[in-house]
């Protein structure tokens, strides 16, 4: 029986993973080591009981009493706090899904790699903030990283049996989010509620807003650079409103291999869960005749400046990824809290990158978690400073 852990079990990706695990037999097929979550303690406890987990962890210490009460009589251990999440990730498991949102996913992800486990990575910030460190750690310990973002899973699948040297470029698609058809002049008045409605995907609020600003895609471009070793000259983005083609690999002979599928995260999760085999999944096959047509457009970097910032961060190297990621998280916090406008997020990130570029050590990639956290804190302060000075 394979042992598994799910970090970020109560988020949208974690819920999809839970659905797949239960359909595949739940505790009769998997030995669940750890489940972690946030403030939705009741759901975390329900999942832990269903999968008979060894330990359930909430990232919020103030929720520990509630979690313990929800697990009374189950024999499941309860813990709380970021350190407890990292310690749960360090417990031996054959397969661990990292579905924690934001930079908080990096420390537990490093713990999985340190023990040489298989990390199914849905937390793109892990590679954006610390790509060289993360990939080096995996090489050192023999750990395996499997991409779970739908776009990176699509690239990974399209490259099976292929030589990366024959690849001319890789195209990542983007839905365009909630505001893809809005007049530019209206964007400054966009509300949090409007930015939180995705036209295709059912996701959490933060990632949905990131989709509207295209910062989600910007992070994915950096993640593809780190995971596959592709430079900016071999990475492209296309707006594809139907979200059917998730990524496409174009070879030097002019041929392209595209991965198509319904906008359902269970495919990418299930592929990583069963890799290198393929299993039957509860995801409907495409009916292309019913779809009728697929459309594509070049992204407008005036509407979505995040894409330009991603390209510049890749070319700058060093700590730029860590700074961009943390500044983006701060800017998103400020937008949700009403302190800045939707269109202020990219300028806040650009401000943080400009300030960081003048600091000693910026040109060097973070060598350990402490250095990542240093740049993370610097970038958050810089982004918050921008909104105060704007």
Coordinates of C-alpha atoms in Angstrom, one line a residue:
X1 CA 0.0 0.0 0.0
X2 CA 1.4 3.4 -1.0
X3 CA 1.7 6.0 1.7
X4 CA 0.6 9.6 0.8
X5 CA 0.4 13.1 2.4
X6 CA -1.6 16.1 1.2
X7 CA -0.4 19.5 2.1
X8 CA -3.2 22.1 1.6
X9 CA -5.9 19.5 1.7
X10 CA -8.8 21.9 2.2
X11 CA -8.1 24.1 -0.8
X12 CA -9.5 23.6 -4.3
X13 CA -6.6 21.4 -5.4
X14 CA -6.6 19.5 -2.2
X15 CA -10.4 18.9 -2.5
X16 CA -9.8 17.5 -6.0
X17 CA -7.1 15.2 -4.7
X18 CA -9.3 14.0 -1.9
X19 CA -12.1 13.2 -4.4
X20 CA -9.6 11.1 -6.4
X21 CA -8.2 9.3 -3.4
X22 CA -11.7 8.4 -2.1
X23 CA -12.8 7.2 -5.5
X24 CA -9.7 5.0 -5.7
X25 CA -10.5 3.3 -2.4
X26 CA -9.5 5.8 0.2
X27 CA -7.9 4.1 3.3
X28 CA -8.2 0.7 1.7
X29 CA -5.8 1.7 -1.1
X30 CA -3.6 4.4 0.5
X31 CA -1.9 4.8 3.8
X32 CA -2.4 8.5 4.6
X33 CA 0.3 10.0 6.7
X34 CA -0.5 13.7 7.0
X35 CA -3.2 16.1 5.9
X36 CA -2.7 19.9 6.4
X37 CA -5.0 22.8 6.0
X38 CA -5.9 26.3 7.1
X39 CA -8.9 27.6 9.0
X40 CA -11.5 25.2 7.7
X41 CA -10.8 22.9 10.6
X42 CA -14.1 21.0 10.4
X43 CA -13.4 19.9 6.8
X44 CA -9.8 19.0 7.6
X45 CA -10.9 16.8 10.4
X46 CA -13.6 15.2 8.2
X47 CA -11.0 14.4 5.5
X48 CA -8.6 13.0 8.1
X49 CA -11.2 10.7 9.5
X50 CA -12.2 9.6 6.0
X51 CA -8.7 8.7 5.0
X52 CA -7.6 7.6 8.5
X53 CA -4.7 9.9 8.5
X54 CA -1.9 9.6 11.1
X55 CA -1.9 13.4 11.7
X56 CA -3.9 16.4 10.8
X57 CA -2.3 19.9 11.0
X58 CA -3.8 23.3 10.7
X59 CA -1.4 26.1 9.8
X60 CA -3.1 28.4 12.3
X61 CA -2.1 27.8 16.0
X62 CA -5.3 29.4 17.2
X63 CA -7.3 26.7 15.5
X64 CA -5.6 23.8 17.4
X65 CA -8.2 23.4 20.1
X66 CA -11.0 23.2 17.5
X67 CA -9.1 20.6 15.5
X68 CA -8.4 18.5 18.5
X69 CA -12.1 18.6 19.5
X70 CA -13.1 17.6 15.9
X71 CA -10.8 14.6 16.1
X72 CA -11.7 13.3 19.5
X73 CA -12.0 9.5 19.5
X74 CA -10.4 9.1 16.1
X75 CA -6.9 8.4 17.3
X76 CA -5.6 11.0 14.8
X77 CA -2.9 13.2 16.1
X78 CA -3.5 17.0 15.8
X79 CA -1.0 19.8 15.5
X80 CA -0.9 23.4 14.5
X81 CA 1.4 26.1 13.1
X82 CA 3.8 26.5 10.2
X83 CA 6.5 24.5 11.9
X84 CA 4.1 21.6 12.5
X85 CA 3.2 21.7 8.8
X86 CA 6.9 21.3 7.9
X87 CA 7.3 18.5 10.4
X88 CA 4.3 16.7 9.0
X89 CA 5.8 17.0 5.5
X90 CA 9.1 15.5 6.8
X91 CA 7.3 12.3 7.9
X92 CA 8.1 9.5 5.4
X93 CA 5.5 9.1 2.7
X94 CA 5.8 7.7 -0.8
X95 CA 3.9 10.6 -2.5
X96 CA 3.2 14.0 -1.2
X97 CA 1.0 16.6 -2.9
X98 CA 2.0 20.2 -2.1
X99 CA -1.2 22.3 -2.7
X100 CA -0.5 25.0 -0.2
X101 CA -1.1 28.5 -1.7
X102 CA 1.8 31.0 -1.7
X103 CA 5.3 31.1 -0.4
X104 CA 4.1 29.1 2.7
X105 CA 4.4 26.0 0.6
X106 CA 8.2 26.3 0.2
X107 CA 9.4 25.1 3.7
X108 CA 7.3 21.9 3.8
X109 CA 8.2 21.2 0.1
X110 CA 11.9 21.4 1.0
X111 CA 11.2 18.9 3.8
X112 CA 9.8 16.4 1.3
X113 CA 12.8 16.8 -0.9
X114 CA 15.2 16.5 2.0
X115 CA 13.9 13.0 2.7
X116 CA 14.1 12.0 -0.9
X117 CA 10.4 11.7 -1.4
X118 CA 8.2 12.3 -4.5
X119 CA 6.8 15.8 -4.5
X120 CA 3.7 16.3 -6.6
X121 CA 4.0 20.1 -6.9
X122 CA 0.9 22.3 -7.3
X123 CA 2.5 25.1 -5.4
X124 CA 4.2 27.1 -8.1
X125 CA 5.7 29.6 -5.7
X126 CA 8.1 26.9 -4.5
X127 CA 10.0 27.0 -7.9
X128 CA 9.4 30.7 -8.5
X129 CA 10.9 31.8 -5.2
X130 CA 13.7 29.2 -5.0
X131 CA 13.9 27.2 -8.2
X132 CA 17.7 26.6 -8.2
X133 CA 17.7 25.7 -4.5
X134 CA 14.7 23.3 -4.9
X135 CA 16.1 21.6 -8.0
X136 CA 19.5 21.2 -6.5
X137 CA 18.0 19.7 -3.3
X138 CA 16.1 17.2 -5.4
X139 CA 19.3 16.2 -7.3
X140 CA 21.2 15.8 -4.0
X141 CA 18.7 13.5 -2.3
X142 CA 17.3 11.7 -5.4
X143 CA 13.9 13.1 -4.8
X144 CA 11.4 13.3 -7.7
X145 CA 9.3 16.4 -8.5
X146 CA 6.2 15.8 -10.6
X147 CA 4.3 19.0 -11.9
X148 CA 0.7 19.3 -11.0
X149 CA -0.2 22.7 -12.4
X150 CA -2.3 21.9 -15.4
X151 CA 0.1 23.7 -17.8
X152 CA 3.3 22.1 -16.5
X153 CA 1.7 18.7 -16.3
X154 CA 0.7 19.2 -19.9
X155 CA 4.3 20.2 -20.9
X156 CA 5.6 17.2 -18.9
X157 CA 3.3 14.8 -20.7
X158 CA 4.0 16.3 -24.1
X159 CA 7.7 15.8 -23.5
X160 CA 7.5 12.1 -22.6
X161 CA 9.9 10.3 -25.0
X162 CA 11.2 13.6 -26.5
X163 CA 14.6 15.2 -26.4
X164 CA 14.4 18.7 -24.9
X165 CA 17.1 19.8 -27.2
X166 CA 14.8 19.4 -30.2
X167 CA 12.2 21.8 -28.7
X168 CA 11.9 25.2 -30.4
X169 CA 9.6 26.6 -27.9
X170 CA 6.9 25.8 -25.4
X171 CA 3.5 27.6 -25.3
X172 CA 1.5 28.0 -22.1
X173 CA -2.1 29.0 -22.5
X174 CA -4.1 31.4 -20.4
X175 CA -7.8 31.9 -20.2
X176 CA -7.4 35.6 -19.7
X177 CA -9.4 35.5 -16.5
X178 CA -12.3 37.6 -15.4
X179 CA -11.3 40.8 -17.3
X180 CA -10.0 39.6 -20.6
X181 CA -12.8 41.4 -22.5
X182 CA -13.0 44.5 -20.3
X183 CA -12.1 47.9 -21.7
X184 CA -8.7 48.9 -20.3
X185 CA -10.0 52.1 -18.7
X186 CA -12.5 50.1 -16.6
X187 CA -9.8 47.9 -15.0
X188 CA -8.8 50.5 -12.4
X189 CA -12.4 50.3 -11.0
X190 CA -12.5 46.5 -10.8
X191 CA -13.7 45.2 -7.5
X192 CA -12.4 42.2 -5.5
X193 CA -15.7 40.4 -6.1
X194 CA -15.5 41.0 -9.9
X195 CA -11.9 39.7 -9.9
X196 CA -12.9 36.6 -7.9
X197 CA -15.1 35.2 -10.6
X198 CA -13.2 33.0 -13.1
X199 CA -15.0 32.2 -16.4
X200 CA -13.7 28.6 -16.7
X201 CA -12.1 27.2 -13.5
X202 CA -13.4 26.7 -10.0
X203 CA -10.5 27.9 -7.8
X204 CA -9.8 29.8 -4.6
X205 CA -10.1 33.6 -4.4
X206 CA -6.4 34.4 -4.5
X207 CA -5.5 32.3 -7.5
X208 CA -8.7 33.5 -9.3
X209 CA -7.6 37.1 -8.8
X210 CA -4.1 36.2 -9.9
X211 CA -5.7 34.8 -13.1
X212 CA -7.4 38.1 -13.8
X213 CA -4.2 40.0 -13.4
X214 CA -2.2 37.3 -15.2
X215 CA 0.2 37.1 -12.3
X216 CA -0.8 33.4 -12.1
X217 CA 0.5 33.0 -15.6
X218 CA 3.6 35.0 -14.9
X219 CA 4.5 32.7 -12.1
X220 CA 3.8 29.7 -14.4
X221 CA 6.3 31.1 -16.9
X222 CA 9.0 31.4 -14.3
X223 CA 8.1 27.9 -13.0
X224 CA 8.4 26.5 -16.5
X225 CA 11.8 28.2 -16.8
X226 CA 13.0 26.6 -13.5
X227 CA 11.5 23.1 -14.0
X228 CA 12.3 22.6 -17.7
X229 CA 15.4 24.8 -18.0
X230 CA 13.9 27.0 -20.8
X231 CA 14.9 30.5 -21.4
X232 CA 12.6 33.4 -22.2
X233 CA 13.3 32.9 -26.0
X234 CA 11.7 29.4 -25.7
X235 CA 8.7 30.3 -23.5
X236 CA 5.5 31.8 -25.0
X237 CA 2.0 32.6 -23.7
X238 CA -1.2 32.5 -25.7
X239 CA -4.7 33.6 -24.6
X240 CA -7.0 30.7 -25.1
X241 CA -10.5 31.5 -23.6
X242 CA -11.8 27.9 -23.8
X243 CA -9.0 26.5 -21.5
X244 CA -8.9 23.2 -23.5
X245 CA -5.3 23.3 -24.7
X246 CA -3.2 23.6 -21.6
X247 CA 0.2 23.7 -23.2
X248 CA 1.9 23.0 -26.5
X249 CA 5.5 21.9 -27.3
X250 CA 6.8 23.0 -30.7
X251 CA 9.8 21.2 -32.1
X252 CA 12.5 22.4 -34.5
X253 CA 11.0 20.3 -37.3
X254 CA 7.9 22.5 -37.2
X255 CA 5.7 20.0 -35.5
X256 CA 3.8 20.7 -32.3
X257 CA 2.4 18.4 -29.6
X258 CA -0.5 19.8 -27.6
X259 CA -2.1 18.5 -24.5
X260 CA -5.9 18.9 -24.6
X261 CA -8.3 18.3 -21.8
X262 CA -11.3 19.6 -19.9
X263 CA -10.5 22.4 -17.3
X264 CA -10.5 19.9 -14.4
X265 CA -7.5 19.7 -12.0
X266 CA -8.2 16.0 -11.3
X267 CA -6.5 15.1 -14.6
X268 CA -3.1 16.7 -13.6
X269 CA -3.4 15.4 -10.0
X270 CA -4.4 11.9 -11.2
X271 CA -1.6 11.8 -13.7
X272 CA 1.0 12.7 -11.0
X273 CA -0.7 10.3 -8.5
X274 CA -0.5 7.3 -10.9
X275 CA 2.7 8.2 -12.9
X276 CA 4.3 6.6 -14.8
X277 CA 1.1 4.6 -15.4
X278 CA -2.3 6.1 -16.4
X279 CA -5.4 5.3 -14.5
X280 CA -9.1 5.7 -15.2
X281 CA -10.1 9.2 -13.9
X282 CA -13.5 10.8 -13.4
X283 CA -12.7 13.4 -16.0
X284 CA -14.9 13.5 -19.2
X285 CA -13.2 13.0 -22.5
X286 CA -13.4 15.9 -24.9
X287 CA -16.1 16.1 -27.5
X288 CA -14.4 18.3 -30.1
X289 CA -17.5 18.4 -32.4
X290 CA -19.5 19.8 -29.5
X291 CA -16.8 22.4 -28.8
X292 CA -16.9 23.5 -32.4
X293 CA -13.9 25.8 -32.3
X294 CA -10.9 26.9 -30.2
X295 CA -9.6 30.4 -30.3
X296 CA -6.3 32.0 -29.5
X297 CA -4.8 35.5 -29.2
X298 CA -1.5 37.2 -28.3
X299 CA -1.6 38.6 -24.8
X300 CA -1.7 42.3 -24.4
X301 CA 1.1 43.3 -22.0
X302 CA -0.5 46.7 -21.4
X303 CA -3.5 44.9 -20.0
X304 CA -1.3 42.2 -18.3
X305 CA 2.1 43.8 -17.4
X306 CA 2.7 40.8 -15.1
X307 CA 3.9 38.8 -18.2
X308 CA 6.6 41.4 -18.9
X309 CA 7.7 41.4 -15.2
X310 CA 8.0 37.6 -15.4
X311 CA 10.3 37.8 -18.4
X312 CA 12.4 40.5 -16.8
X313 CA 12.7 38.4 -13.6
X314 CA 13.9 35.4 -15.5
X315 CA 16.5 37.5 -17.3
X316 CA 17.6 39.1 -14.1
X317 CA 18.0 35.8 -12.3
X318 CA 19.4 35.8 -8.8
X319 CA 16.7 36.6 -6.2
X320 CA 14.3 38.2 -8.7
X321 CA 11.9 35.3 -8.5
X322 CA 11.7 35.4 -4.8
X323 CA 11.1 39.1 -4.9
X324 CA 8.5 39.0 -7.6
X325 CA 6.6 36.3 -5.8
X326 CA 6.5 38.0 -2.4
X327 CA 5.8 41.4 -3.8
X328 CA 2.9 39.9 -5.7
X329 CA 1.5 38.3 -2.6
X330 CA 1.7 41.6 -0.7
X331 CA 0.1 43.5 -3.6
X332 CA -2.7 40.9 -3.7
X333 CA -3.3 41.3 0.1
X334 CA -3.4 45.0 -0.4
X335 CA -5.9 44.8 -3.2
X336 CA -8.2 42.4 -1.3
X337 CA -8.0 44.7 1.7
X338 CA -9.0 47.7 -0.4
X339 CA -5.7 49.5 0.0
X340 CA -4.8 49.6 -3.7
X341 CA -6.6 49.3 -7.0
X342 CA -6.5 46.2 -9.2
X343 CA -4.2 48.1 -11.7
X344 CA -1.8 49.1 -8.8
X345 CA -0.6 45.5 -8.2
X346 CA 1.9 45.3 -11.1
X347 CA 3.4 48.7 -10.3
X348 CA 3.9 47.7 -6.7
X349 CA 5.7 44.5 -7.8
X350 CA 7.8 46.5 -10.3
X351 CA 8.7 48.9 -7.5
X352 CA 9.9 46.1 -5.2
X353 CA 12.0 44.6 -8.0
X354 CA 13.6 47.9 -8.7
X355 CA 14.5 48.4 -5.0
X356 CA 15.8 44.9 -4.7
X357 CA 18.0 45.2 -7.7
X358 CA 20.0 47.9 -5.9
X359 CA 20.6 45.6 -2.9
X360 CA 23.8 43.6 -2.3
X361 CA 23.3 39.9 -3.1
X362 CA 20.4 40.4 -5.5
X363 CA 22.2 38.8 -8.4
X364 CA 22.9 35.6 -6.5
X365 CA 20.2 32.9 -6.3
X366 CA 19.2 32.2 -2.7
X367 CA 21.4 29.4 -1.3
X368 CA 19.1 28.3 1.5
X369 CA 15.7 29.0 3.1
X370 CA 17.0 31.8 5.2
X371 CA 18.1 33.7 2.1
X372 CA 14.7 33.1 0.4
X373 CA 13.0 34.4 3.5
X374 CA 15.2 37.5 3.6
X375 CA 14.2 38.5 0.1
X376 CA 10.6 37.5 0.8
X377 CA 10.5 40.0 3.7
X378 CA 12.3 42.7 1.8
X379 CA 9.8 42.4 -1.2
X380 CA 6.7 42.5 1.0
X381 CA 8.0 45.6 2.8
X382 CA 8.8 47.3 -0.5
X383 CA 5.5 46.5 -2.1
X384 CA 3.6 47.8 1.0
X385 CA 5.8 50.9 0.9
X386 CA 4.7 51.5 -2.7
X387 CA 1.0 51.6 -1.9
X388 CA 1.8 54.1 0.9
X389 CA 3.7 56.3 -1.4
X390 CA 1.4 56.1 -4.4

